[in-house]
Amino acid sequence: MTTALVFLTETAENLGKAQRELLSLGARFEQTLVAVPGDASESLRAELGRYGVATVYTAAVDPEIFAQPLVELLDAAIAAGQPELVLTGNDPLSREAAARVAVRREAGIVTDATDVSADLLISKDELAGSYGAQVKVASQPALVALKPNSVDDAPAEAASTPEVVSLPLAEVDAPQVRVLGAEPKPVSTRPALNEARVVVAGGRGVNGDFSPVEDLADALGAAVGASRAATDAGWISHDAQVGQTGVTVSPQLYISAGISGAIQQKAGMQTSKVIVAVNKDADAPVFEIADLGIVGDLAKVLPQAAEEIRRRQA
Amino acid sequence: MSEDNSNALKIVVLVKHVPDVQFDRHIDAQTLRIERGESTLSELDEYAIEAALAIIEAHGGAAAGHEVIAATMGGSNASGAVKKALQMGATSGVHLNDEALAGSDVLATSKALAALIEKIGDVDLVVTGMSSTDAETSVVPAQLAERLGWAQLTQASSVEFDQATNTLVISRDSATQRLRLSASLPAVLSVTDQANEPRYPNFKGIMAAKKKSTTELSVADLALDAAAVGPEGSRSTVVQAEAHPAREAGTVITDSGEAGIALVDFLAAQKLI
Ligand SMILES: Cc1cc2nc3c(=O)[nH]c(=O)nc-3n(C[C@H](O)[C@H](O)[C@H](O)COP(=O)(O)OP(=O)(O)OC[C@H]3O[C@@H](n4cnc5c(N)ncnc54)[C@H](O)[C@@H]3O)c2cc1C
Ligand SMILES: Nc1ncnc2c1ncn2[C@@H]1O[C@H](COP(=O)(O)O)[C@@H](O)[C@H]1O
């Protein structure tokens, strides 16, 4: 029997798409456990029940101490549940907490994972998604950070009523990192960039005006992305940056507009299912990886496409 | 040079020698390891070097006894990464070079690097890049903090150090919030490409680097058992690796007034709308 523990570092009103994918992958194993900070609300428990979760480990965590309480929570949940597999998000905080637990337990950690087989062979991307690798972990547990958009959201066949177990955490005695301030970012009505099915991204070619990119994104129900040239110019928040040092995306559709396609940009989007590029330079490298390339002015092509989509949907 | 100066900062900046991202990179089909030709200093580690230099320069620089030691773990060519750091302004270099280290996973890598930092001794601060551009795990710094028992200040998009209180304050962004975090030294700091603008080595720096020393160390020098690192000390093993089929250029059309419609036709044909 294989037990999988899904580690959630936070929960909003509803589970996010990436979190549901973690739970779906966890539900493929004989027993699924969850570790989550705070007290698991009734609605959270009901949602977790849809994925057949047997037990939810919770613990009060001090929001004024960075990361460390999450490390203690994950470590205690592993001690309590003895999972063979731990599944976490691929975001920096989840990875780092898992990595610290890996040190304590002399365990293997695999990041950028895309799947885990029944016999715990882990599929992952290597070299910015240009290779796919299979990795074996020789420790219990194997710690795995799963890339969003890797598995289908599939609730368990039989729902469960998870048991809630509150874990007493060890006093944090390690040097503490204090949270001096936490400034919430504006909440967008668009899908989260790393989870979105469709991304429309703009680069230096938007020349200061992201509205054609945003308008097409809204017609498609898409997230808005950007190149570093566009975020560095201050035309859009750094949070929108796609690439090596920004967000890695793997959507069904990536529309690149006014982006040349530098190696660091490609590193964050080349595993997209379908790529469409709009660029006025026929020699732009982005055309080498685009399924459809349009040599043209984004300020003309994007609004026309958005209007056509709305016309067909009307 | 600064052993007796208790106010002097001893900073280790970790630099990695990696295959150049500007070229095609490959995983060797036999060894399942990344091929290491055409290698260079990981570009994201330049931000770490810059952050370390900026901290000491703001507090009197090398003249005040502060040191920035560039350290790497890797094969013989990896000294190239240290050399670039010395040219940028690091004070001295350390190169951990041992056959036994080849094939280390992140767990074994962080073990060796932690032992290296302990060997260097009296270190106040370790600065790293946000991610190596080959392994791309971003977790070596967190594992170092855990192993050393030091504060973890990672993924910093801005850094301030106050020597009077021995405190580092950083900004760290997540998808939903911007955090301001603070901790006392010793600490492990990793910086993003938002943190600064790395300097280029100038002529003076390149000449000065020729006179700087780099110490070579082996696993035995660290009092580490060879079985603690390399494949034996690793808990994850790549058993298969295959290049994804290269993306090919698809249809390219030139807009003559109707390309927006053609785009929508394409999406409809692909069942994307
Ligand atoms: C350490 C490091 C990390 C980096 N990380 C990232 C990263 O994460 N993400 C990232 O994107 N970049 C990253 N970069 C930067 C990257 O190297 C490129 O500089 C950047 O991607 C270029 O952005 P761009 O394509 O928008 O701009 P440019 O390269 O200037 O290209 C603009 C394109 O727009 C086209 N264009 C202009 N006007 C129009 C128009 N009206 N209609 C249509 N097309 C038009 C032009 O033909 C051109 O191809 C990084 C660089 C470094 C050194
Ligand atoms: N072999 C190495 N030698 C020196 N520094 C390293 C090595 N591996 C990782 N690092 C440091 O750790 C950071 C994060 O690397 P990684 O966790 O591999 O993504 C890098 O930016 C380096 O600063």
PDB file of N, CA and C in Angstrom, chain A residues 292 305 308-309 311-312, chain B residues 258-273:
ATOM      1  N   LEU A 292       1.927  28.588 -35.133  1.00  0.00           N
ATOM      2  CA  LEU A 292       1.440  29.569 -36.105  1.00  0.00           C
ATOM      3  C   LEU A 292       2.218  30.862 -35.879  1.00  0.00           C
ATOM      4  N   ALA A 305      -8.272  39.946 -33.748  1.00  0.00           N
ATOM      5  CA  ALA A 305      -8.540  38.594 -33.253  1.00  0.00           C
ATOM      6  C   ALA A 305      -9.534  38.631 -32.095  1.00  0.00           C
ATOM      7  N   GLU A 308     -12.972  39.253 -33.402  1.00  0.00           N
ATOM      8  CA  GLU A 308     -13.491  38.081 -34.109  1.00  0.00           C
ATOM      9  C   GLU A 308     -13.948  36.993 -33.127  1.00  0.00           C
ATOM     10  N   ILE A 309     -13.172  36.812 -32.050  1.00  0.00           N
ATOM     11  CA  ILE A 309     -13.568  35.810 -31.040  1.00  0.00           C
ATOM     12  C   ILE A 309     -14.900  36.202 -30.422  1.00  0.00           C
ATOM     13  N   ARG A 311     -17.169  38.083 -31.709  1.00  0.00           N
ATOM     14  CA  ARG A 311     -18.228  37.983 -32.716  1.00  0.00           C
ATOM     15  C   ARG A 311     -18.710  36.524 -32.818  1.00  0.00           C
ATOM     16  N   ARG A 312     -17.743  35.593 -32.830  1.00  0.00           N
ATOM     17  CA  ARG A 312     -18.142  34.182 -32.979  1.00  0.00           C
ATOM     18  C   ARG A 312     -18.835  33.648 -31.729  1.00  0.00           C
TER      19      ARG A 312
ATOM     20  N   GLU B 258      -5.888  40.641 -42.612  1.00  0.00           N
ATOM     21  CA  GLU B 258      -6.850  39.641 -42.136  1.00  0.00           C
ATOM     22  C   GLU B 258      -6.215  38.640 -41.163  1.00  0.00           C
ATOM     23  N   ALA B 259      -4.983  38.911 -40.703  1.00  0.00           N
ATOM     24  CA  ALA B 259      -4.272  37.902 -39.906  1.00  0.00           C
ATOM     25  C   ALA B 259      -4.970  37.618 -38.576  1.00  0.00           C
ATOM     26  N   GLY B 260      -5.653  38.615 -38.023  1.00  0.00           N
ATOM     27  CA  GLY B 260      -6.387  38.405 -36.768  1.00  0.00           C
ATOM     28  C   GLY B 260      -7.469  37.356 -36.953  1.00  0.00           C
ATOM     29  N   ILE B 261      -8.127  37.370 -38.106  1.00  0.00           N
ATOM     30  CA  ILE B 261      -9.172  36.380 -38.422  1.00  0.00           C
ATOM     31  C   ILE B 261      -8.508  35.006 -38.601  1.00  0.00           C
ATOM     32  N   ALA B 262      -7.362  35.001 -39.301  1.00  0.00           N
ATOM     33  CA  ALA B 262      -6.643  33.741 -39.525  1.00  0.00           C
ATOM     34  C   ALA B 262      -6.228  33.123 -38.193  1.00  0.00           C
ATOM     35  N   LEU B 263      -5.838  33.991 -37.257  1.00  0.00           N
ATOM     36  CA  LEU B 263      -5.456  33.510 -35.925  1.00  0.00           C
ATOM     37  C   LEU B 263      -6.644  32.788 -35.281  1.00  0.00           C
ATOM     38  N   VAL B 264      -7.806  33.390 -35.366  1.00  0.00           N
ATOM     39  CA  VAL B 264      -8.996  32.791 -34.746  1.00  0.00           C
ATOM     40  C   VAL B 264      -9.382  31.493 -35.474  1.00  0.00           C
ATOM     41  N   ASP B 265      -9.262  31.479 -36.789  1.00  0.00           N
ATOM     42  CA  ASP B 265      -9.520  30.238 -37.542  1.00  0.00           C
ATOM     43  C   ASP B 265      -8.600  29.117 -37.055  1.00  0.00           C
ATOM     44  N   PHE B 266      -7.333  29.471 -36.857  1.00  0.00           N
ATOM     45  CA  PHE B 266      -6.352  28.493 -36.386  1.00  0.00           C
ATOM     46  C   PHE B 266      -6.764  27.951 -35.010  1.00  0.00           C
ATOM     47  N   LEU B 267      -7.144  28.864 -34.096  1.00  0.00           N
ATOM     48  CA  LEU B 267      -7.539  28.431 -32.753  1.00  0.00           C
ATOM     49  C   LEU B 267      -8.766  27.535 -32.820  1.00  0.00           C
ATOM     50  N   ALA B 268      -9.694  27.871 -33.702  1.00  0.00           N
ATOM     51  CA  ALA B 268     -10.914  27.062 -33.844  1.00  0.00           C
ATOM     52  C   ALA B 268     -10.546  25.677 -34.384  1.00  0.00           C
ATOM     53  N   ALA B 269      -9.648  25.639 -35.376  1.00  0.00           N
ATOM     54  CA  ALA B 269      -9.240  24.354 -35.957  1.00  0.00           C
ATOM     55  C   ALA B 269      -8.541  23.491 -34.917  1.00  0.00           C
ATOM     56  N   GLN B 270      -7.801  24.133 -34.004  1.00  0.00           N
ATOM     57  CA  GLN B 270      -7.089  23.407 -32.940  1.00  0.00           C
ATOM     58  C   GLN B 270      -8.009  23.122 -31.748  1.00  0.00           C
ATOM     59  N   LYS B 271      -9.287  23.507 -31.883  1.00  0.00           N
ATOM     60  CA  LYS B 271     -10.282  23.337 -30.803  1.00  0.00           C
ATOM     61  C   LYS B 271      -9.838  24.071 -29.524  1.00  0.00           C
ATOM     62  N   LEU B 272      -9.208  25.207 -29.699  1.00  0.00           N
ATOM     63  CA  LEU B 272      -8.765  25.988 -28.544  1.00  0.00           C
ATOM     64  C   LEU B 272      -9.773  27.073 -28.173  1.00  0.00           C
ATOM     65  N   ILE B 273     -10.756  27.286 -29.056  1.00  0.00           N
ATOM     66  CA  ILE B 273     -11.893  28.154 -28.664  1.00  0.00           C
ATOM     67  C   ILE B 273     -13.189  27.448 -29.053  1.00  0.00           C
TER      68      ILE B 273
END
